[in-house]
């Protein structure tokens, strides 16, 4: 891997100039990554590893057809370029439509605000995981299973294109996941917590209360009554709002989803109303300090902030250069790939709902019987349909939070749910725990956030 931008330029400039005349577009992406992965299940160490990977890929486009070839030996780069060009020329039979961007030459590094995890030994990271494991187990004797996962990665990426772009970009990402399962006879309950950071290793070392809360929720849920399945007015906290806006709405805003599905493209018509006038939804990598933040995406497009819904109306969507070109819209800097084994595809970055004006306490007013749901346990989406499991929940009775309940799942159609938002809280929380999956590229760091929401007519699953 070249050590400076000048070295990279010397390596790729000749190759770009030599081969670019044979295709409409050519990109060389070099990547150097190192990271740590630790997984403890109870007292058993399932994973304890450090690794370094060096490689890259070539992307070529000819008459709308793409060729990709990846490698982990620089000595084979010429052969890989030939492969990518041959593949593109084999499948291309239309027109190459890439939304224009200005060529840029830049060296940029996402700044750390504290300790770089690469300066912490593997044994220290393992000790941190051991301590959190003991915390989970110490909460109650009914805790039967625990898991603690630690991961960090540092990536340096160099992108060079036939249009004159040359970018050297690097960042560090960290994540921890905790789970505890409690059992009482046939009743089994699980609590989870996840956190992440692109700022400092210190963000992971003082999580005692958060870790214990996962086990405490699992134990407490053993003695709670299941919620009675029904349709309720529901109040959700900012963490569930973030999950909802990412999973249920954000993926539908990715333009490749709409472009490849004419029915969805018709539904996601710019100018269509989806929610109340107070509703504002954004996605963008430009806000600094979050796990989905960067300076340039994996096509060299500058990071932006894209408003998706303005005053309840759809006004934007997320693009790569190709989807922007095909839909005659502006690129948004949302082409991302997990690593050099994959092509960039349209992905969310940091996705959020802006806070509203309703005090959180007032969200509960006049709800005769409803559900208050906080945190997340799991979830799934299928097109415009979603189902999420709440980490903890309470009944709402006569405008007040009442008894806690368990086994709360929230289901619905995302478009109807957006339309059913009755009030938007004046609070806000950034959740940095996200690892997004799409197209086989799982665990891509993202951020999401939002305020508390009051939503009518939500289907709540539980005991009938």
Short mmCIF file of C-alpha atoms in Angstrom, two decimals:
data_model
loop_
_atom_site.label_atom_id
_atom_site.label_comp_id
_atom_site.label_asym_id
_atom_site.label_seq_id
_atom_site.Cartn_x
_atom_site.Cartn_y
_atom_site.Cartn_z
CA UNK A 1 0.00 0.00 0.00
CA UNK A 2 1.45 3.40 -0.94
CA UNK A 3 2.43 5.46 2.09
CA UNK A 4 1.56 8.90 0.68
CA UNK A 5 -0.84 10.41 -1.81
CA UNK A 6 2.13 11.08 -4.09
CA UNK A 7 3.02 7.37 -4.05
CA UNK A 8 -0.57 6.49 -4.90
CA UNK A 9 -0.55 8.97 -7.76
CA UNK A 10 2.63 7.45 -9.14
CA UNK A 11 1.08 3.98 -8.89
CA UNK A 12 -2.26 4.65 -10.53
CA UNK A 13 -1.83 7.64 -12.85
CA UNK A 14 -0.04 5.65 -15.51
CA UNK A 15 -2.59 2.82 -15.26
CA UNK A 16 -5.53 5.19 -15.48
CA UNK A 17 -4.12 6.98 -18.50
CA UNK A 18 -3.17 3.71 -20.16
CA UNK A 19 -6.55 2.02 -19.86
CA UNK A 20 -9.20 4.72 -19.53
CA UNK A 21 -9.66 5.18 -23.29
CA UNK A 22 -11.09 1.67 -23.52
CA UNK A 23 -14.08 2.40 -21.26
CA UNK A 24 -16.38 5.29 -20.35
CA UNK A 25 -15.28 5.31 -16.71
CA UNK A 26 -12.49 3.67 -14.73
CA UNK A 27 -11.81 3.68 -11.00
CA UNK A 28 -9.02 2.13 -8.94
CA UNK A 29 -9.68 1.71 -5.22
CA UNK A 30 -6.86 0.70 -2.86
CA UNK A 31 -7.61 -0.25 0.74
CA UNK A 32 -5.59 -0.97 3.86
CA UNK A 33 -7.46 -2.12 6.97
CA UNK A 34 -6.64 -3.47 10.39
CA UNK A 35 -8.95 -4.49 13.17
CA UNK A 36 -9.82 -6.50 16.25
CA UNK A 37 -12.68 -8.95 16.78
CA UNK A 38 -13.56 -10.45 20.19
CA UNK A 39 -16.61 -12.54 21.02
CA UNK A 40 -17.24 -14.03 24.47
CA UNK A 41 -20.22 -16.31 25.13
CA UNK A 42 -20.35 -16.75 28.86
CA UNK A 43 -16.85 -17.75 29.93
CA UNK A 44 -16.02 -19.19 26.51
CA UNK A 45 -13.86 -17.25 24.06
CA UNK A 46 -15.33 -17.83 20.61
CA UNK A 47 -13.28 -15.20 18.76
CA UNK A 48 -10.08 -13.41 19.71
CA UNK A 49 -8.27 -12.02 16.72
CA UNK A 50 -6.38 -9.15 15.17
CA UNK A 51 -5.99 -8.84 11.44
CA UNK A 52 -4.60 -6.73 8.64
CA UNK A 53 -5.89 -6.75 5.08
CA UNK A 54 -4.52 -5.01 2.00
CA UNK A 55 -6.26 -5.06 -1.34
CA UNK A 56 -8.32 -3.15 -3.80
CA UNK A 57 -10.76 -3.30 -6.65
CA UNK A 58 -11.16 -2.00 -10.17
CA UNK A 59 -14.48 -0.71 -11.46
CA UNK A 60 -14.98 -0.12 -15.16
CA UNK A 61 -18.10 1.07 -16.98
CA UNK A 62 -18.74 0.78 -20.71
CA UNK A 63 -22.08 1.57 -22.38
CA UNK A 64 -23.84 1.24 -19.03
CA UNK A 65 -22.29 -2.14 -18.23
CA UNK A 66 -20.10 -2.57 -15.16
CA UNK A 67 -17.11 -4.76 -14.53
CA UNK A 68 -15.57 -5.34 -11.09
CA UNK A 69 -12.36 -7.13 -10.23
CA UNK A 70 -10.86 -7.25 -6.74
CA UNK A 71 -7.35 -8.20 -5.65
CA UNK A 72 -5.08 -8.44 -2.62
CA UNK A 73 -1.78 -8.46 -4.49
CA UNK A 74 -0.73 -5.20 -6.12
CA UNK A 75 1.47 -7.16 -8.51
CA UNK A 76 -1.70 -8.41 -10.25
CA UNK A 77 -3.34 -5.00 -10.69
CA UNK A 78 -2.84 -4.85 -14.46
CA UNK A 79 -4.51 -8.24 -14.91
CA UNK A 80 -7.40 -7.12 -12.70
CA UNK A 81 -7.86 -3.94 -14.75
CA UNK A 82 -8.00 -6.04 -17.90
CA UNK A 83 -10.61 -8.30 -16.28
CA UNK A 84 -12.83 -5.41 -15.19
CA UNK A 85 -12.66 -3.77 -18.62
CA UNK A 86 -13.42 -7.05 -20.39
CA UNK A 87 -16.44 -7.68 -18.16
CA UNK A 88 -17.80 -4.16 -18.70
CA UNK A 89 -17.40 -4.37 -22.47
CA UNK A 90 -19.06 -7.79 -22.48
CA UNK A 91 -22.30 -6.63 -20.79
CA UNK A 92 -22.52 -2.98 -21.85
CA UNK A 93 -25.18 -2.29 -24.49
CA UNK A 94 -26.90 0.94 -23.44
CA UNK A 95 -25.62 4.36 -22.38
CA UNK A 96 -23.36 5.21 -19.46
CA UNK A 97 -25.27 7.69 -17.31
CA UNK A 98 -23.27 8.98 -14.35
CA UNK A 99 -24.35 12.22 -12.70
CA UNK A 100 -21.43 14.66 -12.99
CA UNK A 101 -19.26 15.58 -10.02
CA UNK A 102 -16.22 17.83 -9.84
CA UNK A 103 -12.89 15.97 -9.75
CA UNK A 104 -11.14 16.41 -6.42
CA UNK A 105 -7.71 15.73 -4.98
CA UNK A 106 -7.69 15.50 -1.20
CA UNK A 107 -6.15 13.83 1.83
CA UNK A 108 -8.61 13.59 4.73
CA UNK A 109 -8.84 11.74 8.01
CA UNK A 110 -11.84 11.60 10.33
CA UNK A 111 -10.43 13.03 13.56
CA UNK A 112 -10.31 11.00 16.75
CA UNK A 113 -11.10 12.96 19.92
CA UNK A 114 -9.42 10.49 22.24
CA UNK A 115 -7.41 7.27 22.24
CA UNK A 116 -6.98 5.34 19.01
CA UNK A 117 -7.99 1.68 19.67
CA UNK A 118 -4.89 0.57 17.76
CA UNK A 119 -2.87 1.84 20.71
CA UNK A 120 -4.71 -0.51 23.11
CA UNK A 121 -3.37 -4.05 23.41
CA UNK A 122 -5.45 -7.10 22.57
CA UNK A 123 -5.17 -8.27 26.19
CA UNK A 124 -6.60 -4.96 27.46
CA UNK A 125 -9.54 -5.24 25.08
CA UNK A 126 -10.10 -8.82 26.22
CA UNK A 127 -10.03 -7.67 29.87
CA UNK A 128 -12.69 -5.08 29.07
CA UNK A 129 -14.91 -7.78 27.58
CA UNK A 130 -14.28 -10.03 30.61
CA UNK A 131 -15.33 -7.23 32.96
CA UNK A 132 -18.57 -6.62 31.08
CA UNK A 133 -19.28 -10.37 31.02
CA UNK A 134 -18.97 -10.51 34.82
CA UNK A 135 -21.25 -7.49 35.14
CA UNK A 136 -23.93 -9.21 33.08
CA UNK A 137 -23.67 -12.43 35.09
CA UNK A 138 -23.62 -10.65 38.45
CA UNK A 139 -27.06 -9.07 38.05
CA UNK A 140 -29.07 -12.18 38.99
CA UNK A 141 -28.76 -15.94 39.28
CA UNK A 142 -31.51 -16.28 36.66
CA UNK A 143 -29.09 -15.03 33.97
CA UNK A 144 -28.25 -18.19 32.03
CA UNK A 145 -26.46 -16.91 28.94
CA UNK A 146 -24.37 -13.84 28.19
CA UNK A 147 -22.51 -12.56 25.17
CA UNK A 148 -20.11 -9.66 24.76
CA UNK A 149 -18.73 -8.65 21.39
CA UNK A 150 -16.00 -6.08 20.69
CA UNK A 151 -14.89 -4.92 17.27
CA UNK A 152 -12.73 -2.14 15.93
CA UNK A 153 -11.46 -1.36 12.45
CA UNK A 154 -9.22 1.26 10.90
CA UNK A 155 -9.53 1.78 7.16
CA UNK A 156 -7.45 3.83 4.75
CA UNK A 157 -8.88 4.11 1.26
CA UNK A 158 -7.35 5.63 -1.89
CA UNK A 159 -9.64 6.30 -4.84
CA UNK A 160 -8.41 7.31 -8.29
CA UNK A 161 -10.68 7.80 -11.30
CA UNK A 162 -10.40 8.47 -15.00
CA UNK A 163 -12.09 11.84 -14.34
CA UNK A 164 -9.12 13.11 -12.32
CA UNK A 165 -10.28 12.38 -8.77
CA UNK A 166 -7.61 11.24 -6.29
CA UNK A 167 -8.68 10.89 -2.65
CA UNK A 168 -6.85 9.44 0.36
CA UNK A 169 -9.38 9.01 3.19
CA UNK A 170 -9.13 7.19 6.53
CA UNK A 171 -11.14 6.60 9.70
CA UNK A 172 -11.43 4.38 12.77
CA UNK A 173 -14.66 2.70 13.87
CA UNK A 174 -15.52 0.84 17.11
CA UNK A 175 -18.52 -1.15 18.31
CA UNK A 176 -19.60 -3.26 21.28
CA UNK A 177 -22.67 -5.49 21.68
CA UNK A 178 -24.03 -7.00 24.89
CA UNK A 179 -26.79 -9.54 25.51
CA UNK A 180 -28.10 -11.41 28.53
CA UNK A 181 -30.73 -14.14 28.61
CA UNK A 182 -32.69 -14.93 31.77
CA UNK A 183 -34.78 -18.05 32.39
CA UNK A 184 -37.48 -18.97 34.90
CA UNK A 185 -38.92 -22.36 34.07
CA UNK A 186 -40.25 -22.17 30.52
CA UNK A 187 -40.12 -18.38 30.42
CA UNK A 188 -37.08 -16.95 28.65
CA UNK A 189 -36.33 -13.25 28.17
CA UNK A 190 -33.38 -11.43 26.61
CA UNK A 191 -31.99 -7.93 27.04
CA UNK A 192 -29.57 -6.27 24.60
CA UNK A 193 -27.44 -3.15 24.40
CA UNK A 194 -25.24 -1.94 21.55
CA UNK A 195 -22.97 1.06 21.24
CA UNK A 196 -20.42 2.39 18.79
CA UNK A 197 -18.09 5.30 18.16
CA UNK A 198 -15.79 6.93 15.63
CA UNK A 199 -14.40 9.27 18.26
CA UNK A 200 -12.40 7.51 20.98
CA UNK A 201 -11.71 4.19 22.69
CA UNK A 202 -12.81 5.91 25.91
CA UNK A 203 -16.40 5.79 24.61
CA UNK A 204 -16.37 2.02 25.27
CA UNK A 205 -14.79 1.77 28.72
CA UNK A 206 -17.41 3.32 31.04
CA UNK A 207 -20.52 1.42 30.04
CA UNK A 208 -21.20 -0.38 33.31
CA UNK A 209 -24.73 0.95 33.83
CA UNK A 210 -25.70 0.38 30.21
CA UNK A 211 -24.35 -3.17 30.30
CA UNK A 212 -26.10 -4.05 33.55
CA UNK A 213 -29.37 -2.62 32.26
CA UNK A 214 -29.47 -5.28 29.53
CA UNK A 215 -29.37 -8.05 32.15
CA UNK A 216 -31.74 -6.20 34.48
CA UNK A 217 -34.36 -5.89 31.75
CA UNK A 218 -34.11 -9.60 30.95
CA UNK A 219 -34.63 -10.56 34.59
CA UNK A 220 -37.43 -8.06 35.17
CA UNK A 221 -39.31 -9.25 32.09
CA UNK A 222 -39.57 -12.78 33.51
CA UNK A 223 -42.26 -11.70 35.96
CA UNK A 224 -44.09 -9.26 33.69
CA UNK A 225 -47.41 -10.05 32.02
CA UNK A 226 -47.42 -10.21 28.23
CA UNK A 227 -49.06 -7.29 26.51
CA UNK A 228 -52.57 -7.98 25.21
CA UNK A 229 -52.41 -7.91 21.44
CA UNK A 230 -54.48 -5.08 19.98
CA UNK A 231 -54.33 -1.86 18.02
CA UNK A 232 -53.14 0.98 20.25
CA UNK A 233 -51.96 4.54 20.23
CA UNK A 234 -48.24 4.11 20.89
CA UNK A 235 -45.51 6.41 22.16
CA UNK A 236 -41.99 5.34 21.15
CA UNK A 237 -38.70 6.66 22.50
CA UNK A 238 -35.91 8.20 20.35
CA UNK A 239 -34.01 4.90 20.00
CA UNK A 240 -37.03 3.18 18.46
CA UNK A 241 -37.66 6.27 16.33
CA UNK A 242 -34.11 5.98 14.98
CA UNK A 243 -34.59 2.29 14.24
CA UNK A 244 -37.92 3.01 12.54
CA UNK A 245 -36.64 5.83 10.32
CA UNK A 246 -33.62 3.77 9.26
CA UNK A 247 -35.14 0.36 8.72
CA UNK A 248 -38.71 1.14 7.69
CA UNK A 249 -38.28 4.38 5.72
CA UNK A 250 -34.59 4.86 4.98
CA UNK A 251 -34.13 1.78 2.81
CA UNK A 252 -37.11 2.80 0.67
CA UNK A 253 -35.34 6.13 0.10
CA UNK A 254 -32.32 4.43 -1.47
CA UNK A 255 -32.72 5.19 -5.16
CA UNK A 256 -31.49 1.82 -6.41
CA UNK A 257 -34.43 0.21 -4.60
CA UNK A 258 -36.86 2.53 -6.36
CA UNK A 259 -35.15 2.45 -9.77
CA UNK A 260 -35.20 -1.34 -9.85
CA UNK A 261 -38.85 -1.50 -8.69
CA UNK A 262 -41.25 0.58 -10.83
CA UNK A 263 -44.10 0.07 -8.35
CA UNK A 264 -41.98 1.45 -5.51
CA UNK A 265 -40.79 4.33 -7.69
CA UNK A 266 -44.42 5.23 -8.31
CA UNK A 267 -45.16 5.11 -4.58
CA UNK A 268 -42.04 7.15 -3.78
CA UNK A 269 -43.04 10.03 -6.04
CA UNK A 270 -41.34 13.31 -5.24
CA UNK A 271 -43.97 15.74 -3.97
CA UNK A 272 -46.19 13.10 -2.39
CA UNK A 273 -47.36 13.70 1.17
CA UNK A 274 -46.37 11.00 3.66
CA UNK A 275 -46.83 12.57 7.09
CA UNK A 276 -47.85 15.61 9.11
CA UNK A 277 -46.48 19.05 8.30
CA UNK A 278 -44.22 18.86 11.34
CA UNK A 279 -42.35 15.83 9.96
CA UNK A 280 -38.79 16.45 8.71
CA UNK A 281 -36.51 13.51 7.75
CA UNK A 282 -32.84 13.77 6.73
CA UNK A 283 -29.90 11.57 5.81
CA UNK A 284 -26.32 12.67 5.43
CA UNK A 285 -22.66 11.94 6.07
CA UNK A 286 -21.81 15.64 6.39
CA UNK A 287 -22.75 15.99 10.11
CA UNK A 288 -19.50 15.23 11.92
CA UNK A 289 -18.76 12.77 14.69
CA UNK A 290 -21.24 10.02 13.83
CA UNK A 291 -20.68 6.47 12.65
CA UNK A 292 -22.09 7.20 9.22
CA UNK A 293 -19.95 10.32 8.73
CA UNK A 294 -17.22 10.80 6.15
CA UNK A 295 -15.85 13.39 3.72
CA UNK A 296 -16.32 11.52 0.43
CA UNK A 297 -18.26 8.41 -0.50
CA UNK A 298 -16.74 5.44 -2.32
CA UNK A 299 -17.21 7.12 -5.69
CA UNK A 300 -15.51 10.35 -4.63
CA UNK A 301 -18.75 12.31 -4.28
CA UNK A 302 -18.60 14.84 -1.41
CA UNK A 303 -20.69 14.06 1.68
CA UNK A 304 -23.95 15.97 1.84
CA UNK A 305 -27.06 16.33 3.97
CA UNK A 306 -30.15 15.31 2.03
CA UNK A 307 -33.64 16.21 3.16
CA UNK A 308 -35.91 13.29 2.35
CA UNK A 309 -39.18 14.58 3.82
CA UNK A 310 -39.92 18.28 4.26
CA UNK A 311 -43.09 19.37 6.05
CA UNK A 312 -44.43 15.83 5.60
CA UNK A 313 -43.78 15.76 1.82
CA UNK A 314 -41.21 13.58 0.00
CA UNK A 315 -38.59 15.94 -1.47
CA UNK A 316 -35.50 13.78 -1.96
CA UNK A 317 -33.88 10.36 -2.13
CA UNK A 318 -30.41 8.87 -1.74
CA UNK A 319 -28.20 8.35 -4.76
CA UNK A 320 -25.08 6.92 -6.28
CA UNK A 321 -23.84 8.66 -9.40
CA UNK A 322 -25.52 6.02 -11.56
CA UNK A 323 -28.97 6.21 -9.94
CA UNK A 324 -28.79 10.01 -9.96
CA UNK A 325 -27.90 9.95 -13.64
CA UNK A 326 -30.67 7.54 -14.55
CA UNK A 327 -33.31 9.48 -12.57
CA UNK A 328 -31.93 12.88 -13.64
CA UNK A 329 -31.34 13.97 -10.05
CA UNK A 330 -28.32 15.24 -8.12
CA UNK A 331 -25.85 12.77 -6.56
CA UNK A 332 -26.00 12.76 -2.76
CA UNK A 333 -22.76 11.02 -1.76
CA UNK A 334 -24.45 7.78 -0.63
CA UNK A 335 -22.48 5.21 -2.66
CA UNK A 336 -20.73 3.03 -0.08
CA UNK A 337 -19.07 -0.37 0.03
CA UNK A 338 -18.13 -2.43 3.07
CA UNK A 339 -14.65 -3.16 1.74
CA UNK A 340 -12.74 -3.78 -1.46
CA UNK A 341 -14.49 -7.09 -2.12
CA UNK A 342 -17.71 -5.25 -3.04
CA UNK A 343 -18.96 -2.57 -5.42
CA UNK A 344 -20.39 0.61 -3.91
CA UNK A 345 -24.18 0.60 -3.71
CA UNK A 346 -26.64 3.18 -2.41
CA UNK A 347 -26.54 3.13 1.39
CA UNK A 348 -27.77 5.33 4.20
CA UNK A 349 -25.26 7.23 6.34
CA UNK A 350 -26.77 9.07 9.33
CA UNK A 351 -30.57 9.11 9.14
CA UNK A 352 -32.77 11.10 11.47
CA UNK A 353 -36.12 12.76 12.20
CA UNK A 354 -35.87 16.33 13.42
CA UNK A 355 -37.33 17.05 16.88
CA UNK A 356 -40.76 18.63 17.07
CA UNK A 357 -42.35 21.03 19.52
CA UNK A 358 -44.40 18.76 21.78
CA UNK A 359 -43.03 18.30 25.32
CA UNK A 360 -42.48 14.59 25.86
CA UNK A 361 -44.88 14.47 28.83
CA UNK A 362 -47.63 15.84 26.61
CA UNK A 363 -47.28 12.94 24.16
CA UNK A 364 -49.17 10.77 26.65
CA UNK A 365 -52.05 13.19 27.20
CA UNK A 366 -55.55 11.87 26.47
CA UNK A 367 -54.40 8.32 25.66
CA UNK A 368 -57.05 6.24 27.43
CA UNK A 369 -55.27 2.94 26.76
CA UNK A 370 -51.99 2.72 24.85
CA UNK A 371 -48.43 1.43 24.93
CA UNK A 372 -45.13 3.19 25.67
CA UNK A 373 -42.22 1.35 24.02
CA UNK A 374 -38.51 1.98 24.57
CA UNK A 375 -35.28 0.63 23.12
CA UNK A 376 -35.14 -2.25 20.66
CA UNK A 377 -34.69 -5.99 20.91
CA UNK A 378 -34.91 -6.94 17.24
CA UNK A 379 -36.87 -6.35 14.08
CA UNK A 380 -37.38 -7.01 10.41
CA UNK A 381 -38.70 -5.25 7.35
CA UNK A 382 -40.18 -6.57 4.13
CA UNK A 383 -40.64 -3.79 1.62
CA UNK A 384 -43.01 -1.28 3.17
CA UNK A 385 -44.01 -3.60 6.04
CA UNK A 386 -42.13 -3.70 9.35
CA UNK A 387 -42.14 -5.51 12.70
CA UNK A 388 -40.00 -4.32 15.62
CA UNK A 389 -39.61 -5.77 19.12
CA UNK A 390 -39.32 -3.29 21.96
CA UNK A 391 -36.64 -3.70 24.59
CA UNK A 392 -39.06 -2.63 27.32
CA UNK A 393 -42.62 -1.34 27.42
CA UNK A 394 -45.41 -0.08 29.67
CA UNK A 395 -49.12 0.34 29.29
CA UNK A 396 -50.47 3.88 29.10
CA UNK A 397 -53.70 4.41 31.03
CA UNK A 398 -55.61 7.68 31.16
CA UNK A 399 -52.62 9.68 29.99
CA UNK A 400 -50.17 8.16 32.48
CA UNK A 401 -47.46 5.50 32.22
CA UNK A 402 -48.83 2.45 34.06
CA UNK A 403 -47.73 -1.16 34.54
CA UNK A 404 -44.80 -2.65 32.61
CA UNK A 405 -45.49 -5.42 30.07
CA UNK A 406 -43.35 -7.75 27.94
CA UNK A 407 -43.33 -9.34 24.48
CA UNK A 408 -44.23 -6.07 22.75
CA UNK A 409 -43.90 -6.08 18.96
CA UNK A 410 -44.91 -3.14 16.79
CA UNK A 411 -46.06 -3.85 13.23
CA UNK A 412 -47.41 -1.89 10.33
CA UNK A 413 -47.04 -0.31 6.92
CA UNK A 414 -44.41 2.42 6.93
CA UNK A 415 -46.42 4.82 4.77
CA UNK A 416 -49.56 4.44 6.88
CA UNK A 417 -47.48 4.73 10.06
CA UNK A 418 -45.91 8.00 8.90
CA UNK A 419 -49.39 9.32 8.14
CA UNK A 420 -50.55 8.23 11.61
CA UNK A 421 -47.93 10.27 13.50
CA UNK A 422 -49.98 12.46 15.84
CA UNK A 423 -47.22 14.34 17.63
CA UNK A 424 -43.42 14.74 17.54
CA UNK A 425 -41.52 15.20 20.80
CA UNK A 426 -39.09 18.00 21.53
CA UNK A 427 -36.36 15.56 22.63
CA UNK A 428 -33.64 13.96 20.48
CA UNK A 429 -31.07 11.17 20.76
CA UNK A 430 -28.33 9.96 18.41
CA UNK A 431 -27.99 6.17 18.37
CA UNK A 432 -24.49 5.14 17.24
CA UNK A 433 -25.14 1.40 17.53
CA UNK A 434 -26.14 0.72 13.95
CA UNK A 435 -24.59 -1.84 11.63
CA UNK A 436 -26.60 -1.88 8.40
CA UNK A 437 -26.95 -4.78 6.00
CA UNK A 438 -27.82 -4.72 2.29
CA UNK A 439 -26.76 -6.67 -0.77
CA UNK A 440 -24.60 -9.04 1.26
CA UNK A 441 -22.63 -6.11 2.74
CA UNK A 442 -23.50 -6.46 6.42
CA UNK A 443 -22.29 -4.41 9.35
CA UNK A 444 -21.74 -1.11 7.54
CA UNK A 445 -21.53 1.60 10.24
CA UNK A 446 -24.46 4.02 10.30
CA UNK A 447 -26.00 6.49 12.71
CA UNK A 448 -29.66 7.17 13.32
CA UNK A 449 -31.64 9.44 15.58
CA UNK A 450 -34.85 11.19 16.35
CA UNK A 451 -37.30 12.36 18.98
CA UNK A 452 -40.08 10.52 20.77
CA UNK A 453 -43.17 9.98 18.60
CA UNK A 454 -46.87 9.48 19.26
CA UNK A 455 -48.47 7.25 16.61
CA UNK A 456 -52.11 6.11 16.43
CA UNK A 457 -53.45 2.73 15.32
CA UNK A 458 -50.26 0.68 15.70
CA UNK A 459 -50.69 -3.08 15.69
CA UNK A 460 -49.12 -4.36 18.92
CA UNK A 461 -48.51 -8.09 19.13
CA UNK A 462 -48.55 -10.07 22.32
CA UNK A 463 -50.92 -12.40 24.09
CA UNK A 464 -54.38 -12.42 22.50
#
